[in-house]
CSV table of C-alpha atoms in Angstrom, one decimal:
chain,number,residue,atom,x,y,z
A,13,UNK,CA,52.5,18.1,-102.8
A,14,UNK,CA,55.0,19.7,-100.1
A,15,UNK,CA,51.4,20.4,-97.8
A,16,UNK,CA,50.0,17.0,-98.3
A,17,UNK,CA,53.5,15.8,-97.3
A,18,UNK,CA,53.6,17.8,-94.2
A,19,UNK,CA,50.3,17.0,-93.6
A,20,UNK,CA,51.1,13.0,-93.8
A,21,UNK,CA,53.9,13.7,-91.1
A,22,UNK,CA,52.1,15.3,-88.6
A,23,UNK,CA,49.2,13.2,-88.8
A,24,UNK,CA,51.8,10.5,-88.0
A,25,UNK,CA,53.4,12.0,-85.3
A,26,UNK,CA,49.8,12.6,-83.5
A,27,UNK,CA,49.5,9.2,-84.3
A,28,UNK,CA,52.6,8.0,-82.4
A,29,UNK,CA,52.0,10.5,-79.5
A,30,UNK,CA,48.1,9.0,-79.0
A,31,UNK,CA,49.7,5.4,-79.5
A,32,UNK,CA,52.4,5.8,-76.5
A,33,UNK,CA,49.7,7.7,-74.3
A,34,UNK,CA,47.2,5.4,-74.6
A,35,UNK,CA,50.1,2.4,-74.1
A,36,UNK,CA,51.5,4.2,-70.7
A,37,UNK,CA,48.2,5.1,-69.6
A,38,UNK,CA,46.8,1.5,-69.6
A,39,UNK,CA,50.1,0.2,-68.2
A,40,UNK,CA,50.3,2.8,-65.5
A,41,UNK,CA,46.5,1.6,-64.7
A,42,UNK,CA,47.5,-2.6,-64.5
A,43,UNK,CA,50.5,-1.8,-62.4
A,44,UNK,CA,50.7,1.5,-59.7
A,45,UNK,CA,53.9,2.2,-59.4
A,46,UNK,CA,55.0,2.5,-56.0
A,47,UNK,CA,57.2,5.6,-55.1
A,48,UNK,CA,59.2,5.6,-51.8
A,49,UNK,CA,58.3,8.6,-49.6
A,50,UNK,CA,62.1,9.1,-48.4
A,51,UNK,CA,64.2,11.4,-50.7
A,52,UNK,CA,67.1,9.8,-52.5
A,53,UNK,CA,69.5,12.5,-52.0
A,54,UNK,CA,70.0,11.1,-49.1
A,55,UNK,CA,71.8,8.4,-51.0
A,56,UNK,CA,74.8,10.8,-52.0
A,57,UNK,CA,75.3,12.3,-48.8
A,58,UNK,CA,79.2,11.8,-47.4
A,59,UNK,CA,79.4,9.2,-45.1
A,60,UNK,CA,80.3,10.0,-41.4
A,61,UNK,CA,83.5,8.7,-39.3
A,62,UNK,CA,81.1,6.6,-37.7
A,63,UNK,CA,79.6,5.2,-41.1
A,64,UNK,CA,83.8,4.6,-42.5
A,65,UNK,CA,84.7,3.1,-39.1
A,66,UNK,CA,81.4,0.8,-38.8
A,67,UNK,CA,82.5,0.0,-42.6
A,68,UNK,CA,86.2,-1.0,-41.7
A,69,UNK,CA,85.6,-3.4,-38.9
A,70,UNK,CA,82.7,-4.8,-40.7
A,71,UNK,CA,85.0,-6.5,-42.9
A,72,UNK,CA,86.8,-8.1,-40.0
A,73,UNK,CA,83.8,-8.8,-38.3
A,74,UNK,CA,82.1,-10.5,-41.0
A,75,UNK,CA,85.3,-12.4,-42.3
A,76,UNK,CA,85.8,-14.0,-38.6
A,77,UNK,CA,85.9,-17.8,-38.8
A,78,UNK,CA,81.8,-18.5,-37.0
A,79,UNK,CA,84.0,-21.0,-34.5
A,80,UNK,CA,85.3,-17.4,-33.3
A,81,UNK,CA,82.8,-14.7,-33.4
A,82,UNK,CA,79.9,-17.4,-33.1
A,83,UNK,CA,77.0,-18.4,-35.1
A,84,UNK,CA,74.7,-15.7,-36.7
A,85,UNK,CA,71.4,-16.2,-36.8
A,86,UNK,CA,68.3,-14.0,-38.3
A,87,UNK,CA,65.1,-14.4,-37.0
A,88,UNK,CA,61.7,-13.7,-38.7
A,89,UNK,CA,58.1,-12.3,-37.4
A,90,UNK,CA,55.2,-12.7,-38.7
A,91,UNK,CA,52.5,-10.1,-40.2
A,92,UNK,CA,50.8,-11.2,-42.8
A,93,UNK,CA,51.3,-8.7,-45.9
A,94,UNK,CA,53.9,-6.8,-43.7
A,95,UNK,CA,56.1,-9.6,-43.6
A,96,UNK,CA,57.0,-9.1,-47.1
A,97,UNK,CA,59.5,-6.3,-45.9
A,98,UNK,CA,61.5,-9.1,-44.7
A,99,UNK,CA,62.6,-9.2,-48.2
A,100,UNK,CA,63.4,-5.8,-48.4
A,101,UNK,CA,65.9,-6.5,-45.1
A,102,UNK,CA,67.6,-9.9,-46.6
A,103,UNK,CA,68.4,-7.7,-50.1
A,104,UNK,CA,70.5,-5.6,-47.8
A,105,UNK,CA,71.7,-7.9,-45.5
A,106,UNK,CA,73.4,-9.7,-49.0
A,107,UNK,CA,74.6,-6.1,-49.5
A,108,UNK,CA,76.3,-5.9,-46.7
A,109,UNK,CA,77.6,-9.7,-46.4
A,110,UNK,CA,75.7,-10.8,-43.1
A,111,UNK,CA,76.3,-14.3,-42.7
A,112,UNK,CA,73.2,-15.8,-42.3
A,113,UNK,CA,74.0,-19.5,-40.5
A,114,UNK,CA,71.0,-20.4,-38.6
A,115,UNK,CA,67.6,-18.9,-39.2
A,116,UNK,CA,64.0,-19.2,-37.6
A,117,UNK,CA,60.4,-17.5,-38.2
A,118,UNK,CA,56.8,-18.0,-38.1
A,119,UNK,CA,53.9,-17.0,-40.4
A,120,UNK,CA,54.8,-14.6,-42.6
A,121,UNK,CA,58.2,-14.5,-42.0
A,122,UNK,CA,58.3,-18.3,-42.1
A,123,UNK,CA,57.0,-18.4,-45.6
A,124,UNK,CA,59.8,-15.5,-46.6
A,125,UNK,CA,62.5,-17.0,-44.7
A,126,UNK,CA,61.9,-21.1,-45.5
A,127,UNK,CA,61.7,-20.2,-49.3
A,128,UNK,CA,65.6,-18.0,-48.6
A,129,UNK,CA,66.9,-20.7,-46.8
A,130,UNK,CA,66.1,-23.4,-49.4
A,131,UNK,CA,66.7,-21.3,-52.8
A,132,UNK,CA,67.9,-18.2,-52.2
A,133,UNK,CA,67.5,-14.4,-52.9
A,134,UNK,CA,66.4,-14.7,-56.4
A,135,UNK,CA,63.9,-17.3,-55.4
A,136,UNK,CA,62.5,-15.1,-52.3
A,137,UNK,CA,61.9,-12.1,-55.0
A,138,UNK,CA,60.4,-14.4,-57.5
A,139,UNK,CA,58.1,-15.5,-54.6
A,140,UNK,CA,57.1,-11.8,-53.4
A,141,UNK,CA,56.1,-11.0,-56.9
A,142,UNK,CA,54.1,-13.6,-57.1
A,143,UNK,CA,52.2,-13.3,-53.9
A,144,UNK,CA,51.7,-10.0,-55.3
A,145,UNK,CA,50.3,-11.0,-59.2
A,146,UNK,CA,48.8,-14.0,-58.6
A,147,UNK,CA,45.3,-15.3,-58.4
A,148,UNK,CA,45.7,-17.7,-56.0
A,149,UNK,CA,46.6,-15.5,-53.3
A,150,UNK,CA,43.6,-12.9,-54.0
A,151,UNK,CA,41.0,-13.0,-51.2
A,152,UNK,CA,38.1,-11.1,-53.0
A,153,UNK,CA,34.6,-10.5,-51.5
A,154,UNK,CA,33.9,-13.6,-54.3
A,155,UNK,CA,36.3,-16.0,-52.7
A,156,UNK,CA,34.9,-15.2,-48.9
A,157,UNK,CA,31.2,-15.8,-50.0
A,158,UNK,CA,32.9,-19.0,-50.9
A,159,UNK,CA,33.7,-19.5,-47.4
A,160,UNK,CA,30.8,-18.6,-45.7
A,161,UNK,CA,29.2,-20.6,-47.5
A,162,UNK,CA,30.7,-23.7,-47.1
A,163,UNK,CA,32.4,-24.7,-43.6
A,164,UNK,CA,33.9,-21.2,-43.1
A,165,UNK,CA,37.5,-22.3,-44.2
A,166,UNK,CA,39.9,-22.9,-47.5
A,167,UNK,CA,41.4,-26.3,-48.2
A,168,UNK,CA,45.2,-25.0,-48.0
A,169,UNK,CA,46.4,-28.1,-50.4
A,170,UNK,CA,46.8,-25.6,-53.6
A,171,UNK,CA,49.4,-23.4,-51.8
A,172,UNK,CA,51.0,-26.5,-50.1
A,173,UNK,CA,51.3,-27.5,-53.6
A,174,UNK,CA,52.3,-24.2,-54.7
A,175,UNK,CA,54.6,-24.0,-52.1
A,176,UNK,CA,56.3,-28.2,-53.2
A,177,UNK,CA,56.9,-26.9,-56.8
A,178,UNK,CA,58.6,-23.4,-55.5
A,179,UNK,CA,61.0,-25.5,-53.2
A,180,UNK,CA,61.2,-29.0,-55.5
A,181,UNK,CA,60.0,-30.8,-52.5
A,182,UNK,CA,63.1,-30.0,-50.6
A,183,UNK,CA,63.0,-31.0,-46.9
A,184,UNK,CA,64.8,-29.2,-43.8
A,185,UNK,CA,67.9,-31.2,-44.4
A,186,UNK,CA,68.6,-30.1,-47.8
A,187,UNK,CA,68.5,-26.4,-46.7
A,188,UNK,CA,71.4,-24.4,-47.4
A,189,UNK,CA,70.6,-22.7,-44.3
A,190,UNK,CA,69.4,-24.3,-40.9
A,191,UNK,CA,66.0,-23.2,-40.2
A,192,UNK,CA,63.6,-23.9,-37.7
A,193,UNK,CA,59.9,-22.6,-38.1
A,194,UNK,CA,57.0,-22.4,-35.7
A,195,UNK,CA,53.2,-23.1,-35.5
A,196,UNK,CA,50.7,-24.0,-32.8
A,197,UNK,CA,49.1,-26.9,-32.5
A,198,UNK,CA,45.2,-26.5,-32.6
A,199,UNK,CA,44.8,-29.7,-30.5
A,200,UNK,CA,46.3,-29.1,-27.5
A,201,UNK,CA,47.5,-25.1,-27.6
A,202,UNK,CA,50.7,-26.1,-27.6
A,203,UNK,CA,53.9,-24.5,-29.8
A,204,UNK,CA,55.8,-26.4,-31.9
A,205,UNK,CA,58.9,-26.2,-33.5
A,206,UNK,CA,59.8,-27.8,-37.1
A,207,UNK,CA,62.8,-28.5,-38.1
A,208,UNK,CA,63.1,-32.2,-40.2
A,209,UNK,CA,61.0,-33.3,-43.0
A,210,UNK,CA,59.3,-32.1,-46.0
A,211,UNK,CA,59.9,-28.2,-45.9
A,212,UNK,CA,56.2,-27.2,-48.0
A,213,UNK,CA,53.1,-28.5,-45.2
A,214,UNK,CA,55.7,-27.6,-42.9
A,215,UNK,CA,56.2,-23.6,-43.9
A,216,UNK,CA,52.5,-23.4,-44.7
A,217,UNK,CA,51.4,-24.8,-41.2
A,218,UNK,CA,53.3,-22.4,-39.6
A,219,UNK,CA,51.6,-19.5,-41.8
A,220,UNK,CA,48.3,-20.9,-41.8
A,221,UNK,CA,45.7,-18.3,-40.5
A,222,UNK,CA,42.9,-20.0,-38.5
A,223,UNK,CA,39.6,-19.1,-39.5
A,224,UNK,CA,40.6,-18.6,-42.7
A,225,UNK,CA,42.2,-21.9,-43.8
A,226,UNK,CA,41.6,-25.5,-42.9
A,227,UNK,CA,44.6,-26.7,-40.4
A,228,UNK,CA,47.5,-28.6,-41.6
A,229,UNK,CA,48.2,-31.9,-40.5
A,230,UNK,CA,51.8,-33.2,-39.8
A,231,UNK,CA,52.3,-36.5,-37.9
A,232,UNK,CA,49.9,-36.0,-34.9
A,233,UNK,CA,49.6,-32.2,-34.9
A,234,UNK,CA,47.3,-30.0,-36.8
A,235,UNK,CA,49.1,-27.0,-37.1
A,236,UNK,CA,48.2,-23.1,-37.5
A,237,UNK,CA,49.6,-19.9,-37.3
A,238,UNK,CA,53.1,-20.0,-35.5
A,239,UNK,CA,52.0,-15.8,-34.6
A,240,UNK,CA,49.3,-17.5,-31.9
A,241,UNK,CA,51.8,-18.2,-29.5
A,242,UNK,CA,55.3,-17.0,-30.5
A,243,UNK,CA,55.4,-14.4,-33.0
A,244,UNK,CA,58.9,-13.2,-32.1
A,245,UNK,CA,60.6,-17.1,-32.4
A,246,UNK,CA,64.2,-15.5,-30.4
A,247,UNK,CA,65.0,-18.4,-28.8
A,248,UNK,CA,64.3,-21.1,-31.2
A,249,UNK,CA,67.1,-20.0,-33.7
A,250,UNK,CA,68.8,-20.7,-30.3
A,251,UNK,CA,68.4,-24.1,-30.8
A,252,UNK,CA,70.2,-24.2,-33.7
A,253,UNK,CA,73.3,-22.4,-31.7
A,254,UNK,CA,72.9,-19.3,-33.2
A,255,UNK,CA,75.0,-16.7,-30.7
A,256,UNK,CA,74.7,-13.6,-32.4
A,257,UNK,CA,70.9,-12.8,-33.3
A,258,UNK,CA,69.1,-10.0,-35.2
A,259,UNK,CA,65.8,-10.0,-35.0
A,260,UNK,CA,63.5,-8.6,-37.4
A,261,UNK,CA,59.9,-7.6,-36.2
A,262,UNK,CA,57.1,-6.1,-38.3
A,263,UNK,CA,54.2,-7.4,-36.2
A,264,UNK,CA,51.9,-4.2,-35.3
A,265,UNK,CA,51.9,-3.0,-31.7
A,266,UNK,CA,48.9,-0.8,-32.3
A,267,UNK,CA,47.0,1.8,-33.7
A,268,UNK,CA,47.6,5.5,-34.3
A,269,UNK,CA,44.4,6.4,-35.4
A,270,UNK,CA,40.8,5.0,-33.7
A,271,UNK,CA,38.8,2.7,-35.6
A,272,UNK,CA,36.1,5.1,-37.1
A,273,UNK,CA,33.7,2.5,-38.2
A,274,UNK,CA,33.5,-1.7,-37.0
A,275,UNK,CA,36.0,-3.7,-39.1
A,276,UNK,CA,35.0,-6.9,-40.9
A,277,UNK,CA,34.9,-10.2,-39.3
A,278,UNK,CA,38.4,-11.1,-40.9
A,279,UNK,CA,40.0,-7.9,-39.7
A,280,UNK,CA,38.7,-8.0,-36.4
A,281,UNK,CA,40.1,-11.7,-36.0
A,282,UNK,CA,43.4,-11.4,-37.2
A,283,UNK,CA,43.5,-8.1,-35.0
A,284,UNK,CA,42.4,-10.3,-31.8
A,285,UNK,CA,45.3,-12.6,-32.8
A,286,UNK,CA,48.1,-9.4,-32.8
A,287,UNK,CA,47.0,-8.4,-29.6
A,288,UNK,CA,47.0,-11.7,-28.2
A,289,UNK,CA,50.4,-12.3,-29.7
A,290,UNK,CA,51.5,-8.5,-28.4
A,291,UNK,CA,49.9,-9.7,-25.1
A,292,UNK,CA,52.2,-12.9,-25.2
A,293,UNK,CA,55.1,-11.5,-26.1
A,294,UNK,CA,55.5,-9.5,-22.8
A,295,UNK,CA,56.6,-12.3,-21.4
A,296,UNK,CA,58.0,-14.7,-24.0
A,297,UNK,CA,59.9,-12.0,-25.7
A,298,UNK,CA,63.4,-11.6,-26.1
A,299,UNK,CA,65.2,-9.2,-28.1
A,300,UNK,CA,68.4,-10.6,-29.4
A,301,UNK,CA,71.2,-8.7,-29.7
A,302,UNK,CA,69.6,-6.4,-32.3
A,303,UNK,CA,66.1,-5.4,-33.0
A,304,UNK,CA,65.0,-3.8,-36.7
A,305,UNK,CA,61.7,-3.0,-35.9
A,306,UNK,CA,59.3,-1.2,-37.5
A,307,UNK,CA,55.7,-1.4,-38.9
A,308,UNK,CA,53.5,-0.5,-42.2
A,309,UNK,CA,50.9,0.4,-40.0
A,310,UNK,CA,48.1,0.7,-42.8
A,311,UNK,CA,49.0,-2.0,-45.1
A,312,UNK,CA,46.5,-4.8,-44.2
A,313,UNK,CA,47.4,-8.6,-43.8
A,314,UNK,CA,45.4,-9.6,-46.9
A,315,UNK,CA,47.5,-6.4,-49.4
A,316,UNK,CA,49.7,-8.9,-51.1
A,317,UNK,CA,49.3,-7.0,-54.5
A,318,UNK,CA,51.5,-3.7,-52.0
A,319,UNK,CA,54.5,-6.1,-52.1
A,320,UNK,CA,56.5,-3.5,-53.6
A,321,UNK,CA,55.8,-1.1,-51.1
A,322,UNK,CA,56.4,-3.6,-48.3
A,323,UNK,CA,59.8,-4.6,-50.0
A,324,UNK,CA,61.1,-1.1,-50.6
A,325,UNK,CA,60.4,-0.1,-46.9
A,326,UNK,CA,62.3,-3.2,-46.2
A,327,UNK,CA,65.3,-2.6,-47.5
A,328,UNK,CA,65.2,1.4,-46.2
A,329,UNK,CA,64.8,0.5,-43.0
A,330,UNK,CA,67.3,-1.8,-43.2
A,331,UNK,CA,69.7,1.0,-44.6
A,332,UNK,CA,68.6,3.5,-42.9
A,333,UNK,CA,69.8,1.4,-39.4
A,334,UNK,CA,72.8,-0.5,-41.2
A,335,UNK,CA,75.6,1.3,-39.4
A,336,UNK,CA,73.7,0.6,-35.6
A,337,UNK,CA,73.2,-3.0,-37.1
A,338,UNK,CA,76.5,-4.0,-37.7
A,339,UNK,CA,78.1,-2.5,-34.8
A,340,UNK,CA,76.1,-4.5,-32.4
A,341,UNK,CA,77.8,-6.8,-33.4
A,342,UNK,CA,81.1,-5.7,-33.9
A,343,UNK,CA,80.8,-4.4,-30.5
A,344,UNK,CA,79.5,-8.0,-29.0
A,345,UNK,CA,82.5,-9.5,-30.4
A,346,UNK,CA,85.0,-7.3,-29.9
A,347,UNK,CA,84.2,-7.8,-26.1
A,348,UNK,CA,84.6,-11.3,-26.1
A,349,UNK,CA,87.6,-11.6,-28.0
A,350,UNK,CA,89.4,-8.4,-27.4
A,351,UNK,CA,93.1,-7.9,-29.5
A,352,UNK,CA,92.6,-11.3,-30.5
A,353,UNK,CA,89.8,-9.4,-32.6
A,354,UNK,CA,92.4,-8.0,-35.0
A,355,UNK,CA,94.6,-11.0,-35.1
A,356,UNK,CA,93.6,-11.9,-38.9
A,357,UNK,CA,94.1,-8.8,-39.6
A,358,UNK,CA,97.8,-8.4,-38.5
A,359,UNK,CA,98.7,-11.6,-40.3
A,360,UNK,CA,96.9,-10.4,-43.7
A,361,UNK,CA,99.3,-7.3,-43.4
A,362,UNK,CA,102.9,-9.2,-42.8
């Protein structure tokens, strides 16, 4: 009896240990987990003078009426799959308490940054996740046959639709930020910038890749990708008189490695359109007064399902240049304003 009943418990246990295998094994295979390739050790390290001091006047800085430090305002680039990173950067810039007060973007960037504006952080994560998960936003060898078989381009009405229930069919005035996005105007070549009206056709004309999807049509435009003209929209958040700009840029500049074998048709497109937008931006560009820039070099624009990776090297990049960040524009202000700087500070303490 005491055999068979040692026998009954290890045939159990085997039992439970081939159960959870076979469970993490088949979850590990519908969902790679992403792990960062910087070491978290660097977490705990002991923050520097620098790092204490940037921390310090931060909190002044940050806690300045706008009507005295001026207007903040962030600005987006495109880059297809890249441009999820920009969530990455906007989880840390809520860490740190940037005030956000005027924000503008194109492609990409105009799809992370209208969905923040409108509904927030959470809503912005929701949305990367499902970019990453969802059918819709697969582009299989299936759904290009599609294409090539009929007029070469997708209707872009489901994601405009998509994009209406996401937002509740918000337009630019409800926005709990001020944003402006931008898209080029297939007609006539030219750029323009959106900033009243229905927030959905709005967002997805300035993200809309040509070639790809149909154009969509506002008033008398029909509108594609913003990243055509002005990938790098500086001076548009201007126009909502932002004074203090970070820009955020994960467009690709180029290649590290030579192309060892002739890239599809899609690929070598949108590539034409980066280095006519990098072309562009030699003259258009303009910097703000602080740059995070950086690049996934081999994540390409179609990747969705890597949003995880994209988001992660978001938000380390965005750590990892924090302190040089915030004291661009501590320093900016403390300029302009000089003692007066310090003022709230002095009253907080009598």
């Amino acid at each position: 009896m005491e055999y068979r009943a040692k026998s009954k418990i290890c045939f159990f246990l085997i039992f439970l240990h081939s159960t959870f295998y076979i469970l993490h094994s088949n979850l590990a295979w519908a969902e790679p987990i992403y792990s960062p390739a910087y070491d978290a050790d660097e977490l705990l390290e002991t923050p520097s003078n620098r790092e204490i001091a940037a921390d310090l006047l931060w909190d002044v800085w940050k806690n300045l009426p706008s009507g005295q430090r001026g207007k903040t305002g962030l600005v987006l680039s495109g880059g297809g799959a890249r441009g999820l990173a920009h969530v990455g950067v906007l989880r840390h810039l809520e860490e740190t308490g940037f005030p956000i007060e005027a924000l503008a973007a194109t492609s990409m960037g105009a799809l992370v940054g209208g969905v923040y504006a409108a509904a927030g952080m959470e809503k912005v994560e929701a949305m990367a996740e499902e970019l990453g998960f969802s059918r819709l936003f697969r582009f299989g060898k299936s759904k290009f046959l599609k294409l090539a078989l009929s007029d070469g381009t997708a209707s872009a009405e489901q994601y405009v639709a998509w994009l209406r229930r996401a937002l509740k069919a918000q337009t630019f005035e409800q926005t709990k930020i001020p944003l402006v996005v931008c898209a080029t105007d297939l007609a006539t070549g030219e750029l323009v910038v959106l900033r009243d009206g229905e927030l959905a056709p709005a967002i997805m004309g300035a993200a809309t890749i040509p070639g790809l999807f149909s154009p969509i049509s506002i008033r008398q435009h029909f509108l594609v990708d913003g990243g055509l003209l002005y990938n790098i929209p500086t001076e548009a958040v201007k126009l909502l008189d932002a004074l203090n700009v970070l820009v955020v840029d994960v467009s690709a500049r180029s290649y590290d490695k030579p192309m060892t074998r002739s890239p599809s048709a899609l690929k070598a497109l949108y590539r034409s359109i980066e280095i006519m937008g990098n072309k562009l931006e030699e003259t258009t560009y303009s910097k703000g007064d602080y740059t995070l820039r950086f690049c996934p070099a081999d994540m390409e624009i179609f990747e969705l399902w890597r949003w995880r990776e994209a988001v992660e090297l978001g938000l380390h990049e965005a750590r990892s240049n924090s302190v040089d960040m915030r004291l661009a524009f501590i320093s900016k202000t403390i300029k302009a304003l000089g003692p007066e700087f310090f003022a709230s500070e002095k009253t907080a303490l009598k």
